[in-house]
Amino acid sequence: MSATPESSAAQVLPFVRRYAVLILLVALFVTLSVSTSSFLTLTNLINILNQNAPLAIIAVAGTLVVICGGFDLSTGAIFSVAAVVAAWVAVRLGNPALGLLSAPVVGAILGLINGLAITRLKIHSFLATLASSLVYGGLAVLITGGFLISVDDGSFTALGRGGVGPVYYAVIILGVFALVSGFLLNYTTFGRYVLSVGGNPEAAELSGIRVDRVKLYTFLYSGLAAGIAAAIGVSRIGSGQPQAGTGLQLLAIAAVILGGTSIYGGIGAIWRSVCGVYLLALIDNGFDILNANPFFKDLTTGVVILAAVALSATRRGR
């Protein structure tokens, strides 16, 4: 008996949802490789990996938040606060290492505040983190007075500019962070709780899972990731800038959705979010190398994101 179109689509859709971002990434990589000789060079590829590592770190942690049924719109502002605090500590206390270490700590604290607002005050994560992003953004400006905090110290910039051979420290940190996050999601009780809460919070609570605590930890982890990314970013440019994280939160969420993580929660994978980040990076890099109209870059990115959301919606409908 031959397969009906409906049954064939039912077989193909799960595969497409799982591997679409990887297929698109490979296809775009091959297209750019044959379109211009400037793309497939070691320098360009290393720069793509390095420049987008902070965003990928934020997206990795954001994957847990979205799987758990939440949104974190404050990661860009947390990045800014953590970056300016790191620079402030390095300059005022004369301790670059302490400055860089303070960034993840500040990020975790601000993420914890987000989690408490969501779980204790019962504010939807979208609204809570939208409000906190405004507060944190103002805090970054307040700390700096609206000016840059420059750090002229080689040990401070080593994290963002140094590496092991041709591989930057930022890429190594991303690799370790992604592996740890993937392990947490796929092989620990916490990861199973995240998937359960995102899939059906009522059922998870009835089964004994402390739903609010799981949500709290995901936002703390998201803040920690933004702080780690900030340490890399501020070290790379050697100065704390109050607007340094502007727009990062939207790019991170876009990458997570591109990676096939359901906006409704309960489904997602770390590796696919990393692929989503570098798919966006290849689109950006390709248009720059080809000197194409920036309008078409935004159009292309928007269409790809819209298609990913539509694909997620088909899963919800089923």
XYZ file of C-alpha atoms in Angstrom:
318
model
C 0.000 0.000 0.000
C 1.525 3.339 -1.046
C 2.050 6.069 1.490
C -0.396 8.942 1.417
C 0.857 12.541 1.189
C -0.292 13.074 4.774
C 1.698 10.117 6.117
C 4.776 11.136 4.117
C 4.594 14.661 5.548
C 4.195 13.217 9.033
C 7.426 11.274 8.549
C 9.400 14.126 7.028
C 8.361 16.966 9.381
C 10.046 15.577 12.546
C 13.318 15.146 10.634
C 13.079 18.673 9.211
C 12.338 20.149 12.628
C 15.315 18.384 14.157
C 17.936 19.039 11.494
C 16.659 22.052 9.526
C 19.082 24.504 11.118
C 22.041 22.189 10.472
C 20.970 21.657 6.847
C 20.615 25.409 6.329
C 23.975 26.051 8.004
C 25.782 23.555 5.784
C 23.985 24.782 2.644
C 24.857 28.410 3.363
C 28.452 27.468 4.198
C 28.841 25.664 0.871
C 27.146 28.485 -1.048
C 29.441 31.140 0.439
C 32.489 28.926 -0.115
C 31.854 28.741 -3.852
C 30.588 32.325 -4.180
C 33.668 34.138 -2.917
C 37.257 33.234 -2.153
C 37.232 35.604 0.826
C 34.906 33.388 2.861
C 36.731 30.074 3.090
C 39.891 31.380 4.736
C 41.195 30.395 8.143
C 41.222 34.006 9.335
C 37.600 34.628 8.359
C 36.306 31.366 9.838
C 38.172 31.893 13.112
C 36.841 35.446 13.327
C 33.269 34.203 12.817
C 33.675 31.672 15.624
C 35.332 34.166 17.948
C 33.117 37.195 17.356
C 29.905 35.256 17.936
C 31.050 33.207 20.926
C 29.538 35.588 23.548
C 26.179 35.550 21.761
C 26.308 31.755 21.513
C 26.969 31.469 25.257
C 23.875 33.583 25.960
C 21.817 31.524 23.495
C 22.938 28.249 25.085
C 21.600 29.282 28.488
C 18.583 30.916 26.864
C 17.704 27.520 25.411
C 17.045 26.208 28.920
C 14.867 29.232 29.669
C 12.757 28.786 26.522
C 12.477 25.007 26.979
C 11.217 25.721 30.491
C 8.497 27.920 29.017
C 10.026 31.350 29.618
C 11.666 34.254 27.828
C 14.618 36.323 28.980
C 14.633 39.772 27.412
C 17.139 41.152 29.908
C 20.327 39.339 28.850
C 21.537 42.283 26.756
C 21.117 44.650 29.709
C 22.730 42.140 32.089
C 25.646 41.931 29.650
C 26.008 45.726 29.811
C 25.890 45.905 33.615
C 28.319 43.021 34.063
C 30.716 44.546 31.528
C 30.802 47.991 33.130
C 31.132 46.490 36.622
C 34.084 44.405 35.432
C 35.778 47.492 33.993
C 34.928 49.585 37.075
C 36.404 46.999 39.456
C 39.508 46.591 37.306
C 40.148 50.373 37.274
C 39.002 51.426 40.738
C 40.410 48.454 42.660
C 43.382 47.934 40.366
C 42.635 44.229 40.007
C 41.887 43.114 36.428
C 41.381 39.453 37.390
C 38.848 40.387 40.062
C 37.116 42.632 37.560
C 36.668 39.812 35.050
C 35.504 37.419 37.771
C 32.938 39.942 38.976
C 31.105 39.873 35.638
C 29.678 36.318 35.967
C 28.850 36.981 39.615
C 26.921 40.138 38.751
C 25.198 38.325 35.904
C 24.102 35.477 38.185
C 22.769 37.929 40.792
C 20.737 39.854 38.218
C 19.451 36.593 36.755
C 18.444 35.492 40.239
C 16.510 38.735 40.692
C 14.671 37.999 37.452
C 13.840 34.503 38.651
C 12.546 35.757 41.999
C 10.342 38.358 40.305
C 8.870 35.665 38.060
C 8.377 32.942 40.672
C 7.560 34.955 43.786
C 5.597 37.831 42.258
C 4.044 35.587 39.590
C 4.875 38.020 36.768
C 5.082 36.548 33.283
C 8.725 36.156 32.245
C 8.221 38.281 29.126
C 6.971 41.259 31.136
C 9.309 40.733 34.085
C 12.466 40.612 31.993
C 11.289 43.422 29.732
C 10.933 45.624 32.828
C 14.212 44.442 34.354
C 16.037 45.126 31.077
C 15.042 48.776 31.394
C 16.160 48.868 35.031
C 19.466 47.124 34.334
C 20.107 49.320 31.296
C 19.647 52.399 33.470
C 21.948 50.891 36.087
C 24.718 50.442 33.509
C 24.434 54.114 32.543
C 24.382 55.121 36.211
C 27.580 53.194 36.966
C 29.484 54.771 34.097
C 27.809 58.171 34.039
C 27.190 57.515 30.346
C 30.907 57.342 29.533
C 33.312 54.533 28.709
C 35.466 52.950 31.397
C 38.735 52.124 29.662
C 41.057 49.463 31.063
C 44.637 49.745 29.868
C 45.979 46.446 31.147
C 47.233 43.476 29.144
C 46.047 40.934 31.704
C 42.509 42.331 31.440
C 42.366 42.016 27.652
C 44.015 38.584 27.529
C 40.724 36.724 27.991
C 39.034 38.349 25.013
C 42.034 38.611 22.692
C 44.214 35.650 23.618
C 43.937 31.973 22.884
C 45.630 28.632 22.497
C 47.258 28.555 19.084
C 44.750 29.832 16.525
C 41.770 29.108 18.843
C 40.618 32.025 20.988
C 39.782 31.555 24.647
C 36.251 32.736 23.870
C 35.680 29.763 21.557
C 37.085 27.357 24.150
C 34.813 28.798 26.838
C 31.839 28.470 24.506
C 32.695 24.835 23.814
C 32.985 23.996 27.507
C 29.835 25.922 28.416
C 27.819 24.265 25.637
C 29.003 20.794 26.658
C 28.185 21.417 30.320
C 24.767 22.823 29.412
C 24.040 19.904 27.092
C 24.978 17.488 29.846
C 22.700 19.300 32.313
C 19.774 19.196 29.899
C 20.143 15.623 28.645
C 21.708 13.629 31.464
C 20.637 15.145 34.780
C 17.499 15.248 36.882
C 17.470 19.017 36.539
C 17.365 18.720 32.758
C 14.430 16.310 32.920
C 12.656 18.758 35.214
C 13.260 21.611 32.748
C 11.734 19.576 29.920
C 8.810 18.504 32.099
C 8.025 22.011 33.339
C 8.156 23.398 29.816
C 6.027 20.599 28.421
C 3.292 20.693 31.046
C 3.869 22.746 34.217
C 0.634 21.587 35.860
C 1.475 17.927 35.393
C 5.050 18.557 36.539
C 3.814 20.167 39.746
C 1.387 17.314 40.398
C 4.256 14.857 39.978
C 6.200 16.574 42.751
C 8.533 18.810 40.749
C 9.139 22.202 42.347
C 8.241 24.185 39.255
C 9.127 27.627 40.597
C 12.555 26.471 41.727
C 13.318 24.993 38.296
C 12.274 28.239 36.612
C 14.359 30.240 39.093
C 17.469 28.214 38.322
C 17.050 28.635 34.553
C 16.956 32.426 34.882
C 19.927 32.390 37.253
C 21.798 30.302 34.690
C 20.816 32.716 31.918
C 22.165 35.631 33.951
C 25.377 33.728 34.638
C 25.820 33.118 30.910
C 25.286 36.806 30.140
C 27.933 37.618 32.749
C 30.426 35.168 31.236
C 29.748 36.631 27.802
C 30.240 40.118 29.241
C 33.621 39.162 30.697
C 34.718 38.056 27.228
C 33.237 41.113 25.537
C 34.671 43.732 27.878
C 38.060 42.024 27.796
C 38.019 42.005 24.011
C 37.412 45.754 23.597
C 39.232 46.809 26.769
C 36.464 49.089 28.009
C 33.115 48.972 29.744
C 30.329 50.474 27.637
C 26.804 51.021 28.999
C 25.217 50.106 25.642
C 27.474 47.146 24.888
C 24.714 44.528 25.141
C 22.037 46.332 23.139
C 20.144 43.895 20.925
C 21.934 40.757 22.131
C 18.801 39.400 23.810
C 16.788 39.455 20.578
C 19.564 37.814 18.562
C 19.930 35.108 21.211
C 16.206 34.334 21.220
C 16.183 34.333 17.407
C 19.041 31.826 17.373
C 17.271 29.594 19.891
C 14.090 29.587 17.813
C 16.093 28.986 14.621
C 17.565 25.969 16.374
C 14.115 24.407 16.642
C 13.457 25.067 20.309
C 9.706 25.404 20.659
C 8.492 28.822 21.781
C 5.798 26.907 23.668
C 8.384 25.077 25.787
C 9.238 21.446 26.403
C 11.338 20.832 23.275
C 14.845 21.966 22.349
C 18.533 21.155 22.100
C 21.718 23.028 22.944
C 23.626 22.103 19.794
C 20.837 23.385 17.586
C 20.875 26.778 19.304
C 24.624 27.049 18.677
C 23.949 26.220 15.027
C 21.271 28.944 15.044
C 23.798 31.517 16.235
C 26.278 30.624 13.529
C 23.586 30.498 10.858
C 22.814 34.132 11.675
C 26.549 34.822 11.725
C 27.031 33.319 8.255
C 24.152 35.375 6.868
C 25.740 38.519 8.287
C 29.248 37.598 7.167
C 28.112 36.541 3.715
C 26.308 39.796 3.016
C 29.327 41.782 4.239
C 31.782 39.838 2.083
C 29.544 40.042 -0.987
C 28.912 43.738 -0.297
C 25.187 43.167 -0.758
C 22.384 45.567 0.142
C 21.907 45.499 3.965
C 18.144 45.621 3.442
C 18.240 42.150 1.920
C 20.288 40.884 4.855
C 17.571 41.945 7.301
C 14.905 40.594 4.950
C 16.642 37.235 4.670
C 17.166 36.963 8.414
C 13.548 37.860 9.092
C 12.204 35.312 6.606
C 14.395 32.548 8.058
C 13.260 33.337 11.616
C 9.612 33.486 10.530
C 9.941 30.094 8.867
C 11.445 28.634 12.062
C 8.572 29.978 14.176
C 6.045 28.602 11.681
C 7.715 25.196 11.863
C 7.495 25.323 15.647
C 3.803 26.196 15.383
C 3.126 23.082 13.264
C 4.495 20.979 16.098
C 2.151 22.733 18.505
C -0.793 22.115 16.219
C -0.125 18.414 16.107
